[in-house]
Amino acid sequence: MSAPTAQLTQLIHHPYTPPAEFLAPQPGVFKASTVIFPSVAAMRAREWKDKSAYTYGLHGTPTTFTLEERICSLEGALHCVLVPSGLAAIANVALALLGSGDSMLLPDNVYGPNKALAAGELARWGISTQVYNPMDPTDLARKITDRTRLVWLEAAGSVTLEFPDLLTLVRLCRSRGVVCALDNTWGAGLAFNPFDLLPGAGEALGVDVSVHALTKYPSGGGDVLMGSVTTRDPALHRKIQRTHMHLGLGVAANDAELVLRSLPSMALRYHAHDAATRALVQWATQQPEFVQVLHPALADSPGHAHWQALCSAAAGLFSVVVDARYSTAQVDAFCDALRLFQLGYSWGGPMSLVVPYDLAGMRTGGLGSLACGTLVRFSIGLEAVADLQADVAQALLQLEA
Ligand SMILES: *Cc1c(COP(=O)(O)O)cnc(C)c1O
């Protein structure tokens, strides 16, 4: 039997024109590695870097360009690149802005894998890293040197929920001429404006670069890993975009589609997570087993005044420090006894999650105003608050067992 060559070819070269009059509100999902050029001249002339044209799937499709524009709207940015995870966004920034002999500053409560990248690849490539106390701007001021090229900021820290004096830290970086990059996963573009921290105040103050784990609230489903790097500065964007291209950091169209579908409900979800979290936080402060409850809206949580000055909302995270008279094994048993809260990393999805942390091992500069004891971080999903509260209450009985 001869091979059906005609059909093979026809099925590949089947005529297709995107429907011009198909005005659905949802953006189309365009999947491609190859993009066809009408001529060699067009192939040579086409420029994707300003998004005026398409050249190759890795360099952008209508789907990813649309998502980039929406992330810019969310954060008040002008330029965006999408990467396969929040951690890839952090790495993209470091690799774009740092070279051998340069130095970087990280807050002591920074997202852990950022420290691991610094101690691993960055150190091997001759880039040094210092850690500063995010709750003490004078510590950052002391540690910026003429080799410092990048200062990371995080508000709030995602395990201890300490909220730094972001305005002072950003002003400090400005006055010393150092690029500052914010991990904006917690604020998500909803708690405050990273590129316009004082809207309407007459002082243009914002971070230079924002990275965002879209894995969290923009996805909202616990089923997508993605990150973004946004900026208002075209020169910074060009550097980030060049490194993004050299590293081949693309995202899949189906993942971009899921985030595009979730974005319209993101603000509603964020505020629902926020309200449920604050209700549980109030209840947690009354439990004698918890010696400290960490959430920036609590008056005695580290950095509360800074959060209050900047933010209109908070993410769905809070932590408790369990009284040091309970052993690690007892705190583990408490976490194991939770039935609705599942043991797992990440946050921003519909299911509530819990993780115990050994805080002492995570900090180089001491605990500051954090209490001694095992820390347990809760990520509040979208379940009924009363059910979540009852779950923690029944698990607390394990502490006494
Ligand atoms: C989750 C998270 C990241 C990393 O996101 P991934 O997509 O999981 O790589 C970065 N920063 C913060 C604050 C996060 O919570």
Tab-separated table of C-alpha atoms and ligand atoms in Angstrom:
chain	number	residue	atom	x	y	z
A	1	MET	CA	0.000	0.000	0.000
A	2	SER	CA	1.387	3.354	-1.007
A	3	ALA	CA	1.619	6.100	1.600
A	4	PRO	CA	-1.172	8.696	1.345
A	5	THR	CA	1.281	11.493	0.634
A	6	ALA	CA	-1.334	13.862	-0.762
A	7	GLN	CA	-3.384	13.657	2.447
A	8	LEU	CA	-0.274	14.016	4.619
A	9	THR	CA	0.658	17.230	2.906
A	10	GLN	CA	-2.889	18.564	2.708
A	11	LEU	CA	-3.510	17.995	6.388
A	12	ILE	CA	-0.430	20.052	7.209
A	13	HIS	CA	-1.094	22.784	4.673
A	14	HIS	CA	-4.806	22.909	5.325
A	15	PRO	CA	-6.116	26.434	4.725
A	16	TYR	CA	-6.681	28.313	7.939
A	17	THR	CA	-7.379	31.975	8.557
A	18	PRO	CA	-8.129	33.182	12.082
A	19	PRO	CA	-11.785	34.309	12.187
A	20	ALA	CA	-11.780	38.087	11.908
A	21	GLU	CA	-15.362	38.598	13.100
A	22	PHE	CA	-15.181	36.222	16.049
A	23	LEU	CA	-15.478	38.780	18.848
A	24	ALA	CA	-15.424	36.592	21.960
A	25	PRO	CA	-14.271	38.474	25.072
A	26	GLN	CA	-11.798	35.708	25.897
A	27	PRO	CA	-8.458	35.970	24.087
A	28	GLY	CA	-7.537	33.186	21.709
A	29	VAL	CA	-4.932	30.583	22.589
A	30	PHE	CA	-2.157	30.655	20.014
A	31	LYS	CA	0.337	27.815	20.127
A	32	ALA	CA	3.457	27.891	18.022
A	33	SER	CA	7.133	27.285	17.871
A	34	THR	CA	7.393	28.242	14.177
A	35	VAL	CA	5.901	31.479	12.868
A	36	ILE	CA	5.782	31.761	9.062
A	37	PHE	CA	7.298	34.753	7.257
A	38	PRO	CA	5.994	35.838	3.853
A	39	SER	CA	9.490	36.554	2.489
A	40	VAL	CA	13.169	36.515	3.369
A	41	ALA	CA	13.021	40.286	3.553
A	42	ALA	CA	10.243	40.062	6.174
A	43	MET	CA	12.242	37.419	8.035
A	44	ARG	CA	15.200	39.792	8.260
A	45	ALA	CA	13.175	42.896	9.053
A	46	ARG	CA	10.770	41.623	11.667
A	47	GLU	CA	11.375	42.871	15.215
A	48	TRP	CA	9.725	41.079	18.141
A	49	LYS	CA	11.425	42.966	20.961
A	50	ASP	CA	8.935	45.837	20.868
A	51	LYS	CA	6.064	43.372	20.308
A	52	SER	CA	5.311	44.873	16.900
A	53	ALA	CA	5.731	41.463	15.224
A	54	TYR	CA	6.065	37.729	15.769
A	55	THR	CA	9.178	35.739	14.887
A	56	TYR	CA	9.240	32.560	16.994
A	57	GLY	CA	7.028	31.026	19.683
A	58	LEU	CA	9.683	31.468	22.356
A	59	HIS	CA	9.762	35.205	21.645
A	60	GLY	CA	6.046	35.680	22.103
A	61	THR	CA	2.633	34.858	20.690
A	62	PRO	CA	-0.601	36.874	20.730
A	63	THR	CA	-1.517	34.879	23.870
A	64	THR	CA	1.643	35.648	25.836
A	65	PHE	CA	1.750	39.280	24.666
A	66	THR	CA	-1.829	39.685	25.920
A	67	LEU	CA	-0.955	38.213	29.306
A	68	GLU	CA	2.140	40.432	29.538
A	69	GLU	CA	-0.023	43.498	28.924
A	70	ARG	CA	-2.471	42.429	31.626
A	71	ILE	CA	0.271	41.830	34.184
A	72	CYS	CA	1.545	45.339	33.348
A	73	SER	CA	-1.949	46.736	34.046
A	74	LEU	CA	-2.137	44.801	37.316
A	75	GLU	CA	1.166	46.132	38.645
A	76	GLY	CA	1.246	49.531	36.954
A	77	ALA	CA	4.259	48.577	34.853
A	78	LEU	CA	5.125	49.295	31.221
A	79	HIS	CA	7.147	46.209	30.279
A	80	CYS	CA	6.839	42.542	31.190
A	81	VAL	CA	8.477	39.212	30.458
A	82	LEU	CA	6.879	35.886	31.391
A	83	VAL	CA	8.949	33.022	32.771
A	84	PRO	CA	8.172	29.423	33.789
A	85	SER	CA	8.064	30.080	37.573
A	86	GLY	CA	8.392	32.769	40.221
A	87	LEU	CA	11.869	31.494	40.992
A	88	ALA	CA	12.843	31.797	37.308
A	89	ALA	CA	11.732	35.455	37.502
A	90	ILE	CA	14.101	36.012	40.444
A	91	ALA	CA	16.941	34.303	38.558
A	92	ASN	CA	16.205	36.266	35.357
A	93	VAL	CA	16.647	39.552	37.233
A	94	ALA	CA	19.883	38.517	38.958
A	95	LEU	CA	21.428	37.149	35.762
A	96	ALA	CA	20.408	40.214	33.756
A	97	LEU	CA	21.775	42.791	36.196
A	98	LEU	CA	24.799	41.197	37.895
A	99	GLY	CA	28.280	40.240	36.740
A	100	SER	CA	31.513	39.012	38.244
A	101	GLY	CA	32.723	41.364	40.994
A	102	ASP	CA	29.245	42.785	41.633
A	103	SER	CA	27.423	42.503	44.893
A	104	MET	CA	23.764	41.971	45.820
A	105	LEU	CA	21.808	42.595	49.034
A	106	LEU	CA	19.008	40.315	50.244
A	107	PRO	CA	16.616	40.876	53.154
A	108	ASP	CA	17.124	38.226	55.842
A	109	ASN	CA	13.484	37.080	55.489
A	110	VAL	CA	13.644	36.788	51.675
A	111	TYR	CA	12.007	33.910	49.795
A	112	GLY	CA	14.419	31.042	50.632
A	113	PRO	CA	15.407	29.882	47.127
A	114	ASN	CA	16.638	33.430	46.361
A	115	LYS	CA	19.293	32.901	49.070
A	116	ALA	CA	20.097	29.471	47.613
A	117	LEU	CA	20.668	30.934	44.120
A	118	ALA	CA	22.964	33.557	45.662
A	119	ALA	CA	24.967	30.957	47.577
A	120	GLY	CA	25.120	28.626	44.569
A	121	GLU	CA	25.461	29.846	40.994
A	122	LEU	CA	25.900	33.555	41.784
A	123	ALA	CA	28.727	32.885	44.249
A	124	ARG	CA	30.402	30.526	41.749
A	125	TRP	CA	30.301	33.259	39.128
A	126	GLY	CA	31.991	35.797	41.400
A	127	ILE	CA	28.878	37.647	42.569
A	128	SER	CA	28.822	38.233	46.329
A	129	THR	CA	25.722	38.593	48.471
A	130	GLN	CA	25.141	40.288	51.805
A	131	VAL	CA	22.058	39.880	53.959
A	132	TYR	CA	20.422	42.923	55.586
A	133	ASN	CA	17.821	43.270	58.316
A	134	PRO	CA	14.668	44.325	56.443
A	135	MET	CA	13.244	45.922	59.596
A	136	ASP	CA	16.223	48.263	60.015
A	137	PRO	CA	16.870	50.633	57.070
A	138	THR	CA	20.110	51.815	58.703
A	139	ASP	CA	21.427	48.267	58.300
A	140	LEU	CA	20.777	48.449	54.541
A	141	ALA	CA	22.342	51.918	54.402
A	142	ARG	CA	25.487	50.580	56.091
A	143	LYS	CA	25.774	47.591	53.758
A	144	ILE	CA	25.369	49.282	50.346
A	145	THR	CA	28.837	49.676	48.820
A	146	ASP	CA	30.086	50.932	45.477
A	147	ARG	CA	29.948	47.316	44.270
A	148	THR	CA	26.248	46.882	45.117
A	149	ARG	CA	24.248	46.556	41.898
A	150	LEU	CA	20.981	45.075	43.150
A	151	VAL	CA	18.907	45.267	46.334
A	152	TRP	CA	16.013	42.846	46.776
A	153	LEU	CA	12.918	43.873	48.721
A	154	GLU	CA	10.014	41.782	49.932
A	155	ALA	CA	6.845	43.138	51.571
A	156	ALA	CA	5.727	41.303	53.563
A	157	GLY	CA	8.183	38.427	54.086
A	158	SER	CA	6.146	35.378	53.123
A	159	VAL	CA	6.940	33.259	56.208
A	160	THR	CA	7.264	35.793	59.036
A	161	LEU	CA	4.934	38.437	57.533
A	162	GLU	CA	7.268	41.177	58.794
A	163	PHE	CA	6.418	44.312	56.831
A	164	PRO	CA	9.442	46.543	56.129
A	165	ASP	CA	9.500	50.336	55.808
A	166	LEU	CA	9.337	49.986	52.035
A	167	LEU	CA	9.238	53.751	51.387
A	168	THR	CA	12.466	54.348	53.287
A	169	LEU	CA	14.190	51.326	51.733
A	170	VAL	CA	13.255	52.435	48.189
A	171	ARG	CA	14.316	56.050	48.869
A	172	LEU	CA	17.617	54.739	50.172
A	173	CYS	CA	18.265	52.700	47.008
A	174	ARG	CA	17.340	55.768	44.902
A	175	SER	CA	19.693	58.067	46.783
A	176	ARG	CA	22.547	55.557	46.461
A	177	GLY	CA	21.822	54.874	42.780
A	178	VAL	CA	21.244	51.139	43.252
A	179	VAL	CA	18.567	49.184	41.369
A	180	CYS	CA	15.909	47.792	43.700
A	181	ALA	CA	13.804	44.768	42.793
A	182	LEU	CA	10.702	43.784	44.741
A	183	ASP	CA	9.344	40.266	45.071
A	184	ASN	CA	5.728	41.402	44.788
A	185	THR	CA	4.062	38.005	45.139
A	186	TRP	CA	2.451	38.909	48.496
A	187	GLY	CA	1.089	42.295	47.413
A	188	ALA	CA	0.228	40.882	43.972
A	189	GLY	CA	-0.412	44.359	42.540
A	190	LEU	CA	-3.501	44.653	44.764
A	191	ALA	CA	-2.246	45.551	48.261
A	192	PHE	CA	-0.167	48.513	46.978
A	193	ASN	CA	1.221	49.916	43.713
A	194	PRO	CA	4.858	48.807	43.445
A	195	PHE	CA	5.758	51.440	40.827
A	196	ASP	CA	3.820	54.250	42.496
A	197	LEU	CA	4.047	53.730	46.229
A	198	LEU	CA	2.612	57.166	47.069
A	199	PRO	CA	-0.129	57.715	44.496
A	200	GLY	CA	-1.226	61.337	44.388
A	201	ALA	CA	1.397	62.446	46.917
A	202	GLY	CA	3.475	64.428	44.435
A	203	GLU	CA	6.520	62.227	45.031
A	204	ALA	CA	7.225	59.727	42.264
A	205	LEU	CA	8.467	56.785	44.268
A	206	GLY	CA	8.506	53.178	43.115
A	207	VAL	CA	10.651	50.120	42.770
A	208	ASP	CA	12.720	49.619	39.617
A	209	VAL	CA	11.725	46.009	38.996
A	210	SER	CA	8.927	43.806	40.293
A	211	VAL	CA	8.857	40.030	40.127
A	212	HIS	CA	5.673	38.112	40.762
A	213	ALA	CA	5.018	34.405	41.233
A	214	LEU	CA	1.925	34.196	39.016
A	215	THR	CA	1.757	30.675	40.470
A	216	LYS	CA	-0.021	32.238	43.461
A	217	TYR	CA	-2.965	34.653	43.099
A	218	PRO	CA	-2.973	35.332	39.329
A	219	SER	CA	-3.304	31.573	38.720
A	220	GLY	CA	-5.409	31.013	41.823
A	221	GLY	CA	-5.937	27.372	40.974
A	222	GLY	CA	-2.846	25.685	42.339
A	223	ASP	CA	-2.338	24.223	38.856
A	224	VAL	CA	0.039	26.617	37.060
A	225	LEU	CA	3.670	27.563	37.626
A	226	MET	CA	4.599	30.922	36.106
A	227	GLY	CA	6.415	34.125	36.915
A	228	SER	CA	6.711	37.641	35.579
A	229	VAL	CA	9.308	40.408	35.629
A	230	THR	CA	7.915	43.914	35.158
A	231	THR	CA	9.451	47.358	35.023
A	232	ARG	CA	8.727	50.896	33.850
A	233	ASP	CA	12.315	51.483	32.767
A	234	PRO	CA	13.002	50.654	29.090
A	235	ALA	CA	16.763	50.230	29.611
A	236	LEU	CA	16.236	47.771	32.480
A	237	HIS	CA	13.619	45.952	30.449
A	238	ARG	CA	16.028	45.541	27.522
A	239	LYS	CA	18.610	43.908	29.795
A	240	ILE	CA	16.010	41.593	31.354
A	241	GLN	CA	14.563	40.741	27.941
A	242	ARG	CA	18.014	39.962	26.489
A	243	THR	CA	18.823	37.534	29.335
A	244	HIS	CA	15.318	36.083	29.031
A	245	MET	CA	16.030	35.357	25.363
A	246	HIS	CA	19.537	33.959	25.982
A	247	LEU	CA	18.186	31.552	28.591
A	248	GLY	CA	15.233	30.448	26.470
A	249	LEU	CA	12.650	31.196	29.153
A	250	GLY	CA	9.271	30.789	27.488
A	251	VAL	CA	5.862	29.860	28.898
A	252	ALA	CA	3.307	27.471	27.413
A	253	ALA	CA	0.190	28.904	25.756
A	254	ASN	CA	-2.137	26.665	27.771
A	255	ASP	CA	-0.621	27.911	31.017
A	256	ALA	CA	-0.910	31.525	29.843
A	257	GLU	CA	-4.541	30.785	28.987
A	258	LEU	CA	-5.248	29.567	32.526
A	259	VAL	CA	-3.784	32.723	34.051
A	260	LEU	CA	-5.713	34.916	31.576
A	261	ARG	CA	-8.892	33.120	32.643
A	262	SER	CA	-8.173	33.614	36.349
A	263	LEU	CA	-7.101	37.267	36.272
A	264	PRO	CA	-10.621	38.777	36.088
A	265	SER	CA	-11.573	37.151	39.416
A	266	MET	CA	-8.247	37.802	41.108
A	267	ALA	CA	-9.201	40.902	43.093
A	268	LEU	CA	-12.351	39.206	44.417
A	269	ARG	CA	-10.374	36.143	45.432
A	270	TYR	CA	-7.603	38.197	47.036
A	271	HIS	CA	-10.083	40.111	49.177
A	272	ALA	CA	-11.913	36.904	50.133
A	273	HIS	CA	-8.623	35.268	51.198
A	274	ASP	CA	-7.799	38.481	53.091
A	275	ALA	CA	-11.113	38.663	54.996
A	276	ALA	CA	-11.031	34.966	55.950
A	277	THR	CA	-7.414	35.254	57.079
A	278	ARG	CA	-8.111	38.252	59.313
A	279	ALA	CA	-11.017	36.421	60.963
A	280	LEU	CA	-8.781	33.433	61.748
A	281	VAL	CA	-5.964	35.723	62.877
A	282	GLN	CA	-8.261	37.332	65.475
A	283	TRP	CA	-9.219	33.919	66.799
A	284	ALA	CA	-5.578	32.740	66.797
A	285	THR	CA	-4.531	35.639	69.031
A	286	GLN	CA	-6.817	34.192	71.732
A	287	GLN	CA	-5.209	30.736	71.727
A	288	PRO	CA	-2.745	30.368	74.637
A	289	GLU	CA	-0.591	27.842	72.732
A	290	PHE	CA	0.428	30.567	70.261
A	291	VAL	CA	2.908	33.007	71.822
A	292	GLN	CA	2.952	35.216	68.733
A	293	VAL	CA	0.613	35.665	65.781
A	294	LEU	CA	2.182	37.241	62.701
A	295	HIS	CA	-0.015	39.186	60.296
A	296	PRO	CA	0.687	42.796	59.284
A	297	ALA	CA	-2.831	44.017	60.189
A	298	LEU	CA	-2.248	43.067	63.839
A	299	ALA	CA	-1.082	46.088	65.834
A	300	ASP	CA	1.764	44.154	67.498
A	301	SER	CA	2.963	42.297	64.380
A	302	PRO	CA	6.415	43.489	63.177
A	303	GLY	CA	6.033	46.398	60.737
A	304	HIS	CA	2.292	46.923	61.281
A	305	ALA	CA	2.613	50.713	60.964
A	306	HIS	CA	4.468	50.385	57.644
A	307	TRP	CA	1.775	48.064	56.285
A	308	GLN	CA	-0.932	50.452	57.472
A	309	ALA	CA	0.755	53.433	55.816
A	310	LEU	CA	1.077	51.696	52.451
A	311	CYS	CA	-1.565	49.019	52.032
A	312	SER	CA	-5.287	48.706	51.664
A	313	ALA	CA	-5.297	44.900	51.826
A	314	ALA	CA	-3.271	41.854	52.847
A	315	ALA	CA	-2.638	38.449	51.333
A	316	GLY	CA	-4.108	35.267	52.800
A	317	LEU	CA	-1.106	34.260	54.903
A	318	PHE	CA	-0.473	34.288	58.625
A	319	SER	CA	1.972	32.544	60.915
A	320	VAL	CA	1.962	31.564	64.560
A	321	VAL	CA	4.890	30.899	66.859
A	322	VAL	CA	4.008	27.945	69.052
A	323	ASP	CA	5.016	28.212	72.715
A	324	ALA	CA	8.577	26.852	73.113
A	325	ARG	CA	7.390	24.492	75.867
A	326	TYR	CA	5.985	22.287	73.084
A	327	SER	CA	8.526	20.071	71.336
A	328	THR	CA	9.068	19.997	67.591
A	329	ALA	CA	7.462	16.548	67.596
A	330	GLN	CA	4.336	17.999	69.240
A	331	VAL	CA	4.122	20.822	66.692
A	332	ASP	CA	4.576	18.268	63.894
A	333	ALA	CA	1.722	16.235	65.405
A	334	PHE	CA	-0.429	19.399	65.446
A	335	CYS	CA	0.226	19.939	61.730
A	336	ASP	CA	-0.401	16.252	60.972
A	337	ALA	CA	-3.696	16.399	62.880
A	338	LEU	CA	-5.127	19.160	60.660
A	339	ARG	CA	-7.755	17.740	58.325
A	340	LEU	CA	-8.776	20.628	56.054
A	341	PHE	CA	-5.386	22.359	56.054
A	342	GLN	CA	-3.137	20.210	53.875
A	343	LEU	CA	0.642	19.991	54.203
A	344	GLY	CA	2.068	21.624	51.111
A	345	TYR	CA	4.078	24.506	49.694
A	346	SER	CA	2.772	27.485	47.760
A	347	TRP	CA	-0.343	29.580	48.382
A	348	GLY	CA	-3.021	31.543	46.581
A	349	GLY	CA	-5.155	28.539	45.607
A	350	PRO	CA	-8.585	27.455	46.877
A	351	MET	CA	-7.224	24.920	49.396
A	352	SER	CA	-5.808	25.967	52.764
A	353	LEU	CA	-2.243	24.830	53.391
A	354	VAL	CA	0.129	24.641	56.341
A	355	VAL	CA	3.926	24.401	56.694
A	356	PRO	CA	6.019	24.293	59.908
A	357	TYR	CA	9.334	26.210	59.732
A	358	ASP	CA	12.485	26.145	61.819
A	359	LEU	CA	12.988	29.885	61.876
A	360	ALA	CA	16.392	29.925	63.571
A	361	GLY	CA	17.910	27.956	60.668
A	362	MET	CA	16.521	30.419	58.111
A	363	ARG	CA	17.990	33.631	59.550
A	364	THR	CA	21.570	34.791	59.614
A	365	GLY	CA	20.916	37.978	61.582
A	366	GLY	CA	18.904	36.672	64.540
A	367	LEU	CA	15.177	36.722	65.183
A	368	GLY	CA	14.651	40.425	65.985
A	369	SER	CA	11.184	40.842	67.452
A	370	LEU	CA	10.095	37.325	66.546
A	371	ALA	CA	9.321	34.999	69.451
A	372	CYS	CA	11.262	31.801	70.078
A	373	GLY	CA	9.522	28.551	69.178
A	374	THR	CA	8.447	26.643	66.098
A	375	LEU	CA	6.722	28.776	63.490
A	376	VAL	CA	3.724	27.434	61.612
A	377	ARG	CA	2.559	29.251	58.500
A	378	PHE	CA	-1.023	29.020	57.353
A	379	SER	CA	-2.141	29.843	53.834
A	380	ILE	CA	-5.879	30.451	53.859
A	381	GLY	CA	-7.882	29.126	50.928
A	382	LEU	CA	-11.515	29.711	50.088
A	383	GLU	CA	-13.171	27.237	52.471
A	384	ALA	CA	-15.709	28.389	55.105
A	385	VAL	CA	-13.897	30.202	57.918
A	386	ALA	CA	-15.825	28.383	60.649
A	387	ASP	CA	-14.683	25.030	59.266
A	388	LEU	CA	-11.041	26.154	59.157
A	389	GLN	CA	-11.241	27.480	62.718
A	390	ALA	CA	-12.774	24.222	63.980
A	391	ASP	CA	-9.992	22.323	62.205
A	392	VAL	CA	-7.228	24.280	63.975
A	393	ALA	CA	-9.093	23.939	67.303
A	394	GLN	CA	-9.299	20.140	67.053
A	395	ALA	CA	-5.634	19.893	65.992
A	396	LEU	CA	-4.544	22.024	68.968
A	397	LEU	CA	-5.692	19.176	71.231
A	398	GLN	CA	-2.750	17.207	69.759
A	399	LEU	CA	-0.327	19.673	71.311
A	400	GLU	CA	-1.417	18.549	74.742
A	401	ALA	CA	-1.346	14.854	73.858
B	1	LIG	C1	6.113	31.011	45.584
B	1	LIG	C2	7.005	32.169	45.668
B	1	LIG	C3	8.009	32.381	44.724
B	1	LIG	C4	8.352	31.376	43.654
B	1	LIG	O1	7.305	31.030	42.838
B	1	LIG	P1	7.351	29.623	42.058
B	1	LIG	O2	6.441	29.843	40.912
B	1	LIG	O3	6.885	28.581	43.024
B	1	LIG	O4	8.774	29.395	41.622
B	1	LIG	C5	8.766	33.521	44.834
B	1	LIG	N1	8.549	34.420	45.812
B	1	LIG	C6	7.602	34.246	46.733
B	1	LIG	C7	7.415	35.276	47.795
B	1	LIG	C8	6.793	33.122	46.705
B	1	LIG	O5	5.864	32.946	47.644
